Coordinates of C-alpha atoms in Angstrom, one line a residue:
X1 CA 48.2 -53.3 -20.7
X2 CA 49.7 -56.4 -22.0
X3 CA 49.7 -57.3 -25.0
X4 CA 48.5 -53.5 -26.2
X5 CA 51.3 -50.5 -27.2
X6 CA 50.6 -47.1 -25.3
X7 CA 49.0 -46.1 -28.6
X8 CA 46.6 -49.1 -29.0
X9 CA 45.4 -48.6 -25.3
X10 CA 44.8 -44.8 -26.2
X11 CA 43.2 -45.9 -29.4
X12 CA 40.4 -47.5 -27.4
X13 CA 40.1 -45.2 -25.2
X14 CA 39.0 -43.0 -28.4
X15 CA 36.8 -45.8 -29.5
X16 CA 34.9 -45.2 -26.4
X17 CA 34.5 -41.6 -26.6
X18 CA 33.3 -41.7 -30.7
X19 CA 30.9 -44.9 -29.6
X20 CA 29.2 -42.3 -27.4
X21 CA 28.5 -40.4 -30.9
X22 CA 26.0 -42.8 -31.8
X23 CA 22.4 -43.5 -31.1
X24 CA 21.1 -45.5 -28.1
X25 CA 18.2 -47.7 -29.2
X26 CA 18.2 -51.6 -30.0
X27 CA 22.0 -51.7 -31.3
X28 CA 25.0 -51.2 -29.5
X29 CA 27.0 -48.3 -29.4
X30 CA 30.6 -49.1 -31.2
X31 CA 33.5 -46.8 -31.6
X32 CA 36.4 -47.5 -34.2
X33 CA 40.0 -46.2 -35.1
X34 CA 42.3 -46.9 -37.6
X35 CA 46.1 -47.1 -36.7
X36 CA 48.6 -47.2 -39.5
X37 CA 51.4 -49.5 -38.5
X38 CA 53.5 -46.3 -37.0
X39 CA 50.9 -46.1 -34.7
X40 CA 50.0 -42.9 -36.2
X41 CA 45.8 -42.8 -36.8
X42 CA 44.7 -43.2 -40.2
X43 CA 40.8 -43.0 -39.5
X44 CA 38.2 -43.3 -37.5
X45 CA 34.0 -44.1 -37.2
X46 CA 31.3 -45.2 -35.1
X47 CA 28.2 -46.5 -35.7
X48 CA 25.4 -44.2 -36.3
X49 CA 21.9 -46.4 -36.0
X50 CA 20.6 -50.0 -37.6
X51 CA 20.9 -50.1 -41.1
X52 CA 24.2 -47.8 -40.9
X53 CA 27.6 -49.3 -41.7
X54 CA 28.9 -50.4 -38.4
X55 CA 31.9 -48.6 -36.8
X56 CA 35.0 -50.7 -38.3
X57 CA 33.0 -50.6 -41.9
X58 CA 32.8 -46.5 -41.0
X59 CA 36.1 -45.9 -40.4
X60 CA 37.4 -48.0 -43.6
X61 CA 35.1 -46.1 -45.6
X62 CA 37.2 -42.6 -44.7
X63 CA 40.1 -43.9 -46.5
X64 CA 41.5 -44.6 -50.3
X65 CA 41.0 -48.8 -51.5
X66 CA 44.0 -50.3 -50.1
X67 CA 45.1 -47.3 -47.4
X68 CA 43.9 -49.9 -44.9
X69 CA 46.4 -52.7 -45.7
X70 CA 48.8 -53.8 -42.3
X71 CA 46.8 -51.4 -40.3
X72 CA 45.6 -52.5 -36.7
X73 CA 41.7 -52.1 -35.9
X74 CA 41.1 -51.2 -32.5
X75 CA 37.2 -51.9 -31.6
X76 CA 35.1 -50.8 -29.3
X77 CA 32.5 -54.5 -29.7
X78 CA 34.1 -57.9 -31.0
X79 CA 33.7 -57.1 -35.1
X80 CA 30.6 -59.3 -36.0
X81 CA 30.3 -62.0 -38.1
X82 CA 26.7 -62.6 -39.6
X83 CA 24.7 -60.4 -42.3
X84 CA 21.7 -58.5 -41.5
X85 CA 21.1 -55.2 -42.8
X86 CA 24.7 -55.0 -43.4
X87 CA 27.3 -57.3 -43.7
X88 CA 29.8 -59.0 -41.3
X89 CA 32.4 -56.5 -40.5
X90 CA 34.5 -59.3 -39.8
X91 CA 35.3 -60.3 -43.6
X92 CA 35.4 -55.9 -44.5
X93 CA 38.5 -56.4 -41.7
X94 CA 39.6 -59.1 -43.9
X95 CA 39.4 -58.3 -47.4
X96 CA 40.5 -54.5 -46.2
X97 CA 44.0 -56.5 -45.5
X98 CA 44.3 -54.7 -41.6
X99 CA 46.8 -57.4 -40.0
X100 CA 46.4 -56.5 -35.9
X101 CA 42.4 -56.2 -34.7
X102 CA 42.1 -55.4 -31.0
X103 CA 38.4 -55.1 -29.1
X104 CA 37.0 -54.3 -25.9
X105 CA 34.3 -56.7 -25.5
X106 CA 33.0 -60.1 -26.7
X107 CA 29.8 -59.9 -28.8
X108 CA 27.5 -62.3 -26.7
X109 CA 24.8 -62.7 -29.6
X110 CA 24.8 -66.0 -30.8
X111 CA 24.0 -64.8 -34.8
X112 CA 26.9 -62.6 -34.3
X113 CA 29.8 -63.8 -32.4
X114 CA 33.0 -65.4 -33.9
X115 CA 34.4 -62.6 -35.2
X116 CA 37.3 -62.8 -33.9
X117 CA 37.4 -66.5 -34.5
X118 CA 36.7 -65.8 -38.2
X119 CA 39.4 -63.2 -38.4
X120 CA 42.3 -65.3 -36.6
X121 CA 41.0 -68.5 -39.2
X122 CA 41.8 -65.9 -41.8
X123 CA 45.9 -65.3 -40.1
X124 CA 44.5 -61.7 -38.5
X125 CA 46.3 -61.4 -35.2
X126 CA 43.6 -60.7 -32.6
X127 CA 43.7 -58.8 -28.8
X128 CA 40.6 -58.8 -26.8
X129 CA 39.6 -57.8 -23.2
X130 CA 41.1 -54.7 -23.9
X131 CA 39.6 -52.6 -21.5
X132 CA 37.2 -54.8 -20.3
X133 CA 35.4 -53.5 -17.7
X134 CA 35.1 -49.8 -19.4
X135 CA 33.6 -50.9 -22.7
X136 CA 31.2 -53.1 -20.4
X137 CA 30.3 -50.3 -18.7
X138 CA 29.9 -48.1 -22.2
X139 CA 27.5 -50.6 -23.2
X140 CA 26.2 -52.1 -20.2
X141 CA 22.3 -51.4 -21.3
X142 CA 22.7 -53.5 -24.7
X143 CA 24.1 -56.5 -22.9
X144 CA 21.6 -56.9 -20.2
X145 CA 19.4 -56.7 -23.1
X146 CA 21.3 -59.7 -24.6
X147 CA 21.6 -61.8 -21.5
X148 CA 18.3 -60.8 -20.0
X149 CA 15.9 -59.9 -22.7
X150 CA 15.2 -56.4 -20.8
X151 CA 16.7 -53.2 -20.1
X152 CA 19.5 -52.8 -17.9
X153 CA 17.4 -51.0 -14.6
X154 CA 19.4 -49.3 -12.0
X155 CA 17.1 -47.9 -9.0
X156 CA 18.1 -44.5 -7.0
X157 CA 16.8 -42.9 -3.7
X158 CA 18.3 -40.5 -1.5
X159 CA 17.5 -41.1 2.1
X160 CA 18.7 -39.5 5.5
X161 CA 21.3 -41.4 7.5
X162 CA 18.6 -43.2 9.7
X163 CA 16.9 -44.5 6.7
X164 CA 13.9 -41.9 6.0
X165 CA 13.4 -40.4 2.8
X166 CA 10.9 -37.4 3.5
X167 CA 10.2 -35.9 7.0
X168 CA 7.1 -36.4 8.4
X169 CA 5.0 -33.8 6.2
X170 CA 6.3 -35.5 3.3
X171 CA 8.8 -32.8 2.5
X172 CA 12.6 -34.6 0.8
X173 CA 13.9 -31.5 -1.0
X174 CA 16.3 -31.3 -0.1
X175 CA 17.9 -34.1 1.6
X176 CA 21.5 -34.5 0.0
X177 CA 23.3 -31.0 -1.3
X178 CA 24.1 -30.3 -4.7
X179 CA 27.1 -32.2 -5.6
X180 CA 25.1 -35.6 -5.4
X181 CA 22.3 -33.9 -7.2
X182 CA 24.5 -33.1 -9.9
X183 CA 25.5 -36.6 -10.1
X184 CA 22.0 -37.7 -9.9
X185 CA 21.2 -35.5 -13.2
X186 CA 24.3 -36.7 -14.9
X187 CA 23.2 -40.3 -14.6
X188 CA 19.9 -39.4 -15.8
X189 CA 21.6 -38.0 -18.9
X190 CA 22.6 -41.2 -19.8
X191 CA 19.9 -43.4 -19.2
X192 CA 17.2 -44.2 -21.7
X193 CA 14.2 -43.7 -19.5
X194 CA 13.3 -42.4 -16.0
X195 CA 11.0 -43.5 -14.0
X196 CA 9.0 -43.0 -10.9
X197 CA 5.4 -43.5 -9.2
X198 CA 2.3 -41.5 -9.2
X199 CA 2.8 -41.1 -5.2
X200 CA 6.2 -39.1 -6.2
X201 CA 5.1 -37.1 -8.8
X202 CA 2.4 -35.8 -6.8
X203 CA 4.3 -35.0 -3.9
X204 CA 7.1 -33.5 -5.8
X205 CA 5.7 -32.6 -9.1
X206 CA 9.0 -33.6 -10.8
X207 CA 10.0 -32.4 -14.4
X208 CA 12.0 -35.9 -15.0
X209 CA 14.2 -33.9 -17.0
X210 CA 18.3 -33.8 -16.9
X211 CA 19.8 -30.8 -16.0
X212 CA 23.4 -29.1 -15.8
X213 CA 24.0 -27.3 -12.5
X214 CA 23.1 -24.4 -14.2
X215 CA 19.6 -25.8 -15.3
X216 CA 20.7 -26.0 -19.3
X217 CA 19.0 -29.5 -20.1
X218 CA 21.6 -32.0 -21.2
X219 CA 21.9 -33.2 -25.0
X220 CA 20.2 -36.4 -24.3
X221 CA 17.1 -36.6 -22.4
X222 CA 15.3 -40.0 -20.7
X223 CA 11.9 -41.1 -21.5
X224 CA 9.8 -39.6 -19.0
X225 CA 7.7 -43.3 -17.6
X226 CA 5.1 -42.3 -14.4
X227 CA 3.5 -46.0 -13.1
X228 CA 0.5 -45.8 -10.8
X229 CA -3.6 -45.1 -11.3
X230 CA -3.9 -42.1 -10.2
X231 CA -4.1 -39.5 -13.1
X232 CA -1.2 -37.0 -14.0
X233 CA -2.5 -33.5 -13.7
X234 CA -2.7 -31.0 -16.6
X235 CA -0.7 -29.1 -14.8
X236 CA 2.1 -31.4 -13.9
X237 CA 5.8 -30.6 -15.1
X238 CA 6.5 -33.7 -16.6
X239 CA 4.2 -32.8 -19.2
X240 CA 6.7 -30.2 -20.1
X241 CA 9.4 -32.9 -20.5
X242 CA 10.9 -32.9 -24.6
X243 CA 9.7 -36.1 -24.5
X244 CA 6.5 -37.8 -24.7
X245 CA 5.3 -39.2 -21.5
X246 CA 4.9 -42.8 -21.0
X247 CA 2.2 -43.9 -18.2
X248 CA 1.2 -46.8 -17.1
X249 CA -0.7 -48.8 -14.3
X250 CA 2.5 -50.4 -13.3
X251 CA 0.4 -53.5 -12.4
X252 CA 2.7 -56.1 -14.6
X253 CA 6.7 -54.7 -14.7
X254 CA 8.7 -57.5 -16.0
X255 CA 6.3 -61.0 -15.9
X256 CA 3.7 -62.7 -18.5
X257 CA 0.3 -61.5 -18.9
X258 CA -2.3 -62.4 -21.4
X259 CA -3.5 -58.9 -21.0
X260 CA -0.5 -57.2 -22.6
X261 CA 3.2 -57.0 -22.3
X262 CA 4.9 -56.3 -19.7
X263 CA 6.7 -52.7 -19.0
X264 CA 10.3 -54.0 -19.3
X265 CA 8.8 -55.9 -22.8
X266 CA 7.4 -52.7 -23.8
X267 CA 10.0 -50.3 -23.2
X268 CA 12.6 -52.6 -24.7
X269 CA 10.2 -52.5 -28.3
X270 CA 10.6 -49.0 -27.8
X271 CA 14.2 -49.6 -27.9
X272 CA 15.3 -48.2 -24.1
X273 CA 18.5 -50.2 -23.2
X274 CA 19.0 -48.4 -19.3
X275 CA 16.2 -47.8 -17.1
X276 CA 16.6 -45.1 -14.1
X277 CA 13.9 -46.1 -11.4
X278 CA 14.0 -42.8 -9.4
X279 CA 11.0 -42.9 -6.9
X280 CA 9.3 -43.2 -4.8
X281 CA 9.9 -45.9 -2.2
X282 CA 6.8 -48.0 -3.3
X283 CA 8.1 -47.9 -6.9
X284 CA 11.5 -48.8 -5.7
X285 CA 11.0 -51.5 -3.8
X286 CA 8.5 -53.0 -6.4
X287 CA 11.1 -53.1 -8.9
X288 CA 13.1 -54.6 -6.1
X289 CA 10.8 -57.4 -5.2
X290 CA 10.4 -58.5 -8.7
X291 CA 13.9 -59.3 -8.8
X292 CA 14.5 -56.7 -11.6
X293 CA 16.9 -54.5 -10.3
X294 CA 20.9 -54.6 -11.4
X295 CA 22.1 -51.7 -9.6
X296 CA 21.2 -49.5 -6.5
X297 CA 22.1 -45.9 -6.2
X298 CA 21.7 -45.2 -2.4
X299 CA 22.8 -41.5 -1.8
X300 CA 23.1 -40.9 1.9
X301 CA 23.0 -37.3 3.4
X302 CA 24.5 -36.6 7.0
X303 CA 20.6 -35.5 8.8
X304 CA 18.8 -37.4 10.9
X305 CA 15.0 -37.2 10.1
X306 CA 13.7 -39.9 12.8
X307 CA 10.3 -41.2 12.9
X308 CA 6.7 -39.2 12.4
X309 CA 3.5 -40.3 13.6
X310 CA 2.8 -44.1 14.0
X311 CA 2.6 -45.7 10.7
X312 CA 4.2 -42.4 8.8
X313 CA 7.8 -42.8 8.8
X314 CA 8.3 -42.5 5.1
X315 CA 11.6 -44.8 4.7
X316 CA 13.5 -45.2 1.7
X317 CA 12.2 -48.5 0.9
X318 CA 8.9 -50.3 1.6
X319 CA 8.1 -54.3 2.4
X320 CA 10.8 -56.2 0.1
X321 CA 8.8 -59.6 1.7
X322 CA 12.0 -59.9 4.2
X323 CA 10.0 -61.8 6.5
X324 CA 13.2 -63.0 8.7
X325 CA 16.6 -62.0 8.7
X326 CA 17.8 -65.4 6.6
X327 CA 15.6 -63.8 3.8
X328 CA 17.5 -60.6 3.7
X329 CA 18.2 -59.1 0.2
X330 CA 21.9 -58.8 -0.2
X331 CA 24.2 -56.4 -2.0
X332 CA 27.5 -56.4 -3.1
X333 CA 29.1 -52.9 -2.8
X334 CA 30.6 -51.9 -6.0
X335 CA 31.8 -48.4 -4.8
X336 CA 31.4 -45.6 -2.3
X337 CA 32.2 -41.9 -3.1
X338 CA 31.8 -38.8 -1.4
X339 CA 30.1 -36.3 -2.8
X340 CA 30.6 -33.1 -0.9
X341 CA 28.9 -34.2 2.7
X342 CA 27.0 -36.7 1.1
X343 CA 28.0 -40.2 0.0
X344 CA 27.0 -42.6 -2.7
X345 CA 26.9 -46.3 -2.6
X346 CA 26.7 -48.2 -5.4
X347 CA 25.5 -52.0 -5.4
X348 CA 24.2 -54.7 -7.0
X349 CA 22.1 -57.1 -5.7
X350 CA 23.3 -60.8 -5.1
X351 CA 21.6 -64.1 -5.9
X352 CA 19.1 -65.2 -2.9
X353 CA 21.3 -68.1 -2.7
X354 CA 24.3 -66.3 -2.3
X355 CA 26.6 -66.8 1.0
X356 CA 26.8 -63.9 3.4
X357 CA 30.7 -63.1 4.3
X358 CA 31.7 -64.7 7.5
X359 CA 29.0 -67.1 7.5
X360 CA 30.3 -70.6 9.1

């Protein structure tokens, strides 16, 4: 990578992996190491939770007053450069005498950006963009938070190659095989909060919970959220989740209302960076209609379900209010991966305004 030694771009690869020690909640997860000017590490440290020392304070305070002097700071975030419950880790970078600092991603807050303004000012030599797009991704949550003022939501179905998510009786398990599966329960391992509709969990009676193939629950567990009317049963699953469940009417997902906040407002106060909608299709395409959706998971199984009875042809999706073809909600196409017979498209969706490809 230019710019970065094999060491440095190895360095922030680490960074990643220790950020990922840290708490999900209303701060960022940030990673730091330490390189003496060898190359050879001298520490590292991540940052454990608000009012903790952040990552680059973390890993200076593993080493002796002065250890730190010509070192290079490879970071996960930007280093800040405002006091809150701590101070800016830009000046501890500073006064620590560390000559190189190299990060991943811009800090968008406007309190605490210009770190790395504040560190050059100071004759710091400074690398960012290092590995871009994966610390974006590390902390993709937190930054839709910045930029949007909500969680980062990312809707999922399954859904046969014509379309249909459930055959006429209303049965979908199984509709894709256990690989995608797999990967569905991975991704819900790192999301803050899961949800789905009342329609779903009655059908399915789902425990919302993320599981290993062999049905060990992973480490970290979403926030079980069911939206709809109808009541949850005693006897429903979910209510065996490790976590408290979270229902709600669903009525008001991301707008104003002078009856309360909103769900996205509330579950954002409860500090949930990444949202996994999971079901059903009325839940799916609600989310989708309200224009609050920044990714789409659409796992596709090789079956053919075809239609039921008039009016019952459970599709993965419901009315988007695509009246005529013009209004169409397009996607951009991030990937597409096989996973064993099944494969998994993932999108986001496009501004209404945005130019189809080949149009005149």
């Amino acid at each position: 990578m230019p710019g970065t030694t094999d060491r440095e771009t190895a360095a922030m690869r680490r960074a990643f992996e220790l950020a990922g020690n840290g708490p999900r909640g209303l701060n960022p997860q940030v990673g730091a190491v330490l390189l003496a000017a060898d190359g050879s590490l001298l520490a590292e440290g991540w940052h454990r939770g608000a009012g903790t020392p952040h990552a680059e304070v973390d890993a200076l305070s593993r080493l002796p007053a002065g250890a730190a002097r010509g070192a290079t700071a490879v970071v996960s975030l930007e280093p800040c450069n405002h006091t809150g419950r701590t101070g800016p880790c830009a000046v501890a970078l500073i006064e620590a005498g560390v000559a190189r600092v190299l990060y991943s991603v811009s800090d968008p807050g406007d309190a605490s950006a210009g770190g790395a303004r504040r560190l050059r000012e100071a004759g710091v030599e400074v690398v960012g963009g290092v590995l871009e797009a994966d610390g974006r991704r590390l902390i993709e949550g937190w930054l839709t938070v910045q930029r949007l003022g909500r969680p980062h939501v990312t809707v999922k179905w399954a859904q046969s190659l014509d379309g249909r998510a459930a055959a006429a009786d209303g049965t979908s398990q199984w509709i894709t095989g256990a690989v995608a599966r797999a990967d569905v329960h991975r991704r819900r391992s790192a999301a803050d909060a899961i949800v789905v509709g009342t329609g779903t969990l009655l059908t399915d009676d789902p425990a919302l919970t993320a599981r290993r193939p062999d049905g060990t629950l992973f480490d970290a567990q979403p926030m079980p959220v069911v939206l709809g009317q109808r009541a949850v049963p005693d006897d429903a699953r979910v209510l065996g989740h490790p976590r408290p469940l979270l229902h709600r009417d669903g009525e008001n997902l991301g707008g104003e209302s002078p009856n309360g906040p909103s769900l996205m407002a509330e579950l954002r106060g409860l500090g949930v960076q990444r949202v996994f909608v999971e079901g059903g299709p009325t839940i799916a395409s609600a989310f989708l209609r309200a224009g609050l959706v920044d990714e789409v998971l659409a796992y596709i199984a090789p079956t053919l379900l075809g239609y039921g009875a008039a009016g019952d042809d459970r599709p993965a999706l419901r009315s988007l209010g695509v009246e005529t073809i013009a209004d169409q909600r397009r996607l951009r196409v991030a990937s597409v991966q096989p996973l064993g017979d099944d494969l998994l498209i993932v999108a986001s969706p496009l501004p209404p305004t945005s130019p189809i490809e080949g149009d005149a």
